[in-house]
C-alpha cells in the first residue's frame, strides 16, 4: 500500500511569497506544494494538502485523517503558540505528526518560543525555510518505509 501523508498549513500561510519575505522567503505555498508533490512521486508516496485560516477546519482535517494517513506534517502558523485544541486533536488521533516552521521560532519573539504542539509531535523542524517541509517529508517517508517492512 502507498504511504499517505497529510500536509496541513494554518493561518496566513496562504500569503507566503509576499508576507514578510525577509523572514519567510519569496517561495509561495503553491511552489512548496509543487516541490513536495514532485518529491513524493519520486518516493512513491501520496500527499494531500490543506491550508486553512480557521482553527476548527484544521481540527476537522486532523480528525478525518484517522485511518486515512500514516503521517501528518503541520505548519500551524500562529496557532502553534496558542492552540490547545489542535494539540488535543493531534494527541487524540495518534497519527505521528511532524511540526514544522519556515522560520526559527526560537530566534524570534518570546511568544513564539513556546509550542503547544511540540509535546504531542514526533519532533519539530524549524528555521530551514521551505526546506523544513522537504525535511519533514523525508523523515515521514523513511519511517513509513521502515514500518512497512517491519
Ligand atoms: C511560522 C512561525 C509562526 O510563529 C508564525 O505565526 C507563522 C509562521 C513559520 O512557519 O515560521 O505564521 O509557523
Tab-separated table of C-alpha atoms and ligand atoms in Angstrom:
chain	number	residue	atom	x	y	z
A	1	UNK	CA	0.000	0.000	0.000
A	2	UNK	CA	1.124	3.539	-0.732
A	3	UNK	CA	2.223	5.733	2.155
A	4	UNK	CA	-0.201	8.626	2.612
A	5	UNK	CA	0.841	11.894	4.235
A	6	UNK	CA	-1.380	14.863	5.094
A	7	UNK	CA	0.267	18.290	4.875
A	8	UNK	CA	-1.558	20.957	6.888
A	9	UNK	CA	-0.895	24.685	6.806
A	10	UNK	CA	-2.518	27.103	9.205
A	11	UNK	CA	-3.361	30.803	9.224
A	12	UNK	CA	-1.621	33.319	6.969
A	13	UNK	CA	0.445	30.696	5.178
A	14	UNK	CA	-1.687	31.321	2.080
A	15	UNK	CA	0.157	34.658	1.951
A	16	UNK	CA	3.609	33.060	1.605
A	17	UNK	CA	5.704	34.744	-1.050
A	18	UNK	CA	4.554	38.257	-0.234
A	19	UNK	CA	4.268	38.078	3.574
A	20	UNK	CA	7.407	39.344	5.299
A	21	UNK	CA	9.764	37.812	2.698
A	22	UNK	CA	12.784	38.757	4.851
A	23	UNK	CA	11.514	36.171	7.347
A	24	UNK	CA	9.511	33.691	5.297
A	25	UNK	CA	11.197	33.951	1.882
A	26	UNK	CA	9.645	34.529	-1.533
A	27	UNK	CA	8.547	30.961	-2.183
A	28	UNK	CA	4.759	30.652	-2.339
A	29	UNK	CA	2.751	27.869	-0.727
A	30	UNK	CA	1.874	26.654	-4.229
A	31	UNK	CA	5.629	26.436	-5.010
A	32	UNK	CA	6.212	24.411	-1.846
A	33	UNK	CA	3.331	22.075	-2.586
A	34	UNK	CA	4.542	21.555	-6.142
A	35	UNK	CA	8.066	20.712	-4.964
A	36	UNK	CA	6.735	18.321	-2.319
A	37	UNK	CA	4.482	16.672	-4.895
A	38	UNK	CA	7.440	16.213	-7.234
A	39	UNK	CA	9.493	14.601	-4.478
A	40	UNK	CA	6.567	12.471	-3.308
A	41	UNK	CA	6.239	10.986	-6.797
A	42	UNK	CA	9.916	10.004	-6.742
A	43	UNK	CA	9.465	8.486	-3.291
A	44	UNK	CA	6.265	6.732	-4.327
A	45	UNK	CA	4.017	8.226	-1.687
A	46	UNK	CA	0.774	10.166	-1.775
A	47	UNK	CA	0.318	13.686	-0.383
A	48	UNK	CA	-2.796	15.676	0.428
A	49	UNK	CA	-2.658	19.391	1.181
A	50	UNK	CA	-4.921	21.651	3.177
A	51	UNK	CA	-4.388	25.270	4.134
A	52	UNK	CA	-6.907	26.971	6.397
A	53	UNK	CA	-7.087	30.181	8.355
A	54	UNK	CA	-9.640	28.547	10.654
A	55	UNK	CA	-8.696	26.564	13.718
A	56	UNK	CA	-11.771	24.329	13.520
A	57	UNK	CA	-11.101	23.397	9.897
A	58	UNK	CA	-7.610	22.239	10.854
A	59	UNK	CA	-9.040	20.217	13.731
A	60	UNK	CA	-11.642	18.607	11.433
A	61	UNK	CA	-8.865	17.701	8.985
A	62	UNK	CA	-6.826	16.084	11.763
A	63	UNK	CA	-9.861	14.059	12.906
A	64	UNK	CA	-10.640	12.973	9.341
A	65	UNK	CA	-7.031	11.860	8.865
A	66	UNK	CA	-7.585	8.950	11.232
A	67	UNK	CA	-7.320	5.714	9.263
A	68	UNK	CA	-6.524	7.661	6.064
A	69	UNK	CA	-2.986	8.943	6.606
A	70	UNK	CA	0.098	7.435	8.217
A	71	UNK	CA	1.761	10.812	8.913
A	72	UNK	CA	0.779	14.442	9.331
A	73	UNK	CA	3.133	17.321	8.575
A	74	UNK	CA	1.813	20.545	10.099
A	75	UNK	CA	2.791	24.177	10.000
A	76	UNK	CA	0.106	25.527	12.301
A	77	UNK	CA	1.334	29.120	11.963
A	78	UNK	CA	0.412	31.243	14.965
A	79	UNK	CA	-1.918	28.502	16.277
A	80	UNK	CA	1.279	26.659	17.172
A	81	UNK	CA	1.676	29.020	20.097
A	82	UNK	CA	-1.950	29.189	21.218
A	83	UNK	CA	-3.995	26.171	20.282
A	84	UNK	CA	-4.619	23.608	22.982
A	85	UNK	CA	-7.447	22.380	20.709
A	86	UNK	CA	-5.113	21.493	17.822
A	87	UNK	CA	-2.741	19.872	20.275
A	88	UNK	CA	-5.576	17.750	21.707
A	89	UNK	CA	-6.673	16.734	18.189
A	90	UNK	CA	-3.145	15.538	17.312
A	91	UNK	CA	-2.954	13.650	20.573
A	92	UNK	CA	-6.416	12.119	20.059
A	93	UNK	CA	-5.884	10.678	16.563
A	94	UNK	CA	-2.491	9.193	17.451
A	95	UNK	CA	-1.084	9.787	13.963
A	96	UNK	CA	2.648	10.538	14.117
A	97	UNK	CA	2.859	14.260	13.425
A	98	UNK	CA	5.828	16.426	12.487
A	99	UNK	CA	5.679	20.091	13.477
A	100	UNK	CA	7.381	22.431	11.045
A	101	UNK	CA	8.100	26.126	10.622
A	102	UNK	CA	9.833	28.123	7.951
A	103	UNK	CA	11.444	30.450	10.462
A	104	UNK	CA	13.468	29.583	13.541
A	105	UNK	CA	10.759	30.299	16.112
A	106	UNK	CA	13.329	30.089	18.926
A	107	UNK	CA	15.307	33.003	17.494
A	108	UNK	CA	12.262	35.291	17.274
A	109	UNK	CA	9.872	36.971	19.721
A	110	UNK	CA	9.468	35.283	23.079
A	111	UNK	CA	5.812	34.404	22.402
A	112	UNK	CA	6.953	32.200	19.512
A	113	UNK	CA	9.349	30.178	21.650
A	114	UNK	CA	6.562	28.071	23.122
A	115	UNK	CA	4.826	25.435	21.030
A	116	UNK	CA	1.589	23.908	22.292
A	117	UNK	CA	2.024	21.169	19.693
A	118	UNK	CA	5.616	20.065	20.246
A	119	UNK	CA	4.875	17.759	23.214
A	120	UNK	CA	2.437	15.664	21.137
A	121	UNK	CA	4.529	15.671	17.948
A	122	UNK	CA	7.323	13.299	16.944
A	123	UNK	CA	9.587	16.303	16.603
A	124	UNK	CA	9.924	19.848	15.370
A	125	UNK	CA	11.744	21.147	12.303
A	126	UNK	CA	12.168	24.911	12.105
A	127	UNK	CA	14.399	27.518	10.586
A	128	UNK	CA	15.107	25.928	7.219
A	129	UNK	CA	12.631	27.928	5.167
A	130	UNK	CA	10.780	25.937	2.520
A	131	UNK	CA	13.270	23.125	3.097
A	132	UNK	CA	11.628	22.462	6.505
A	133	UNK	CA	8.755	20.887	4.550
A	134	UNK	CA	11.107	18.694	2.493
A	135	UNK	CA	12.985	17.503	5.570
A	136	UNK	CA	9.725	16.520	7.232
A	137	UNK	CA	8.681	14.649	4.093
A	138	UNK	CA	11.979	12.771	4.049
A	139	UNK	CA	11.500	11.709	7.669
A	140	UNK	CA	7.928	10.516	7.129
A	141	UNK	CA	8.847	8.533	4.034
A	142	UNK	CA	11.880	6.851	5.601
A	143	UNK	CA	9.999	5.946	8.784
A	144	UNK	CA	6.974	4.869	6.781
A	145	UNK	CA	9.117	2.506	4.695
A	146	UNK	CA	10.707	1.008	7.816
A	147	UNK	CA	7.287	0.395	9.355
A	148	UNK	CA	6.062	-1.139	6.102
A	149	UNK	CA	8.979	-3.594	6.032
A	150	UNK	CA	8.587	-4.485	9.700
B	1	LIG	C1	5.549	30.080	11.350
B	1	LIG	C2	6.037	30.721	12.658
B	1	LIG	C3	4.863	31.243	13.486
B	1	LIG	O1	5.339	31.856	14.673
B	1	LIG	C4	4.080	32.275	12.702
B	1	LIG	O2	2.962	32.685	13.436
B	1	LIG	C5	3.692	31.790	11.352
B	1	LIG	C6	4.657	31.036	10.558
B	1	LIG	C7	6.708	29.681	10.434
B	1	LIG	O3	6.481	28.871	9.531
B	1	LIG	O4	7.827	30.163	10.597
B	1	LIG	O5	2.601	32.070	10.866
B	1	LIG	O6	4.798	28.913	11.668
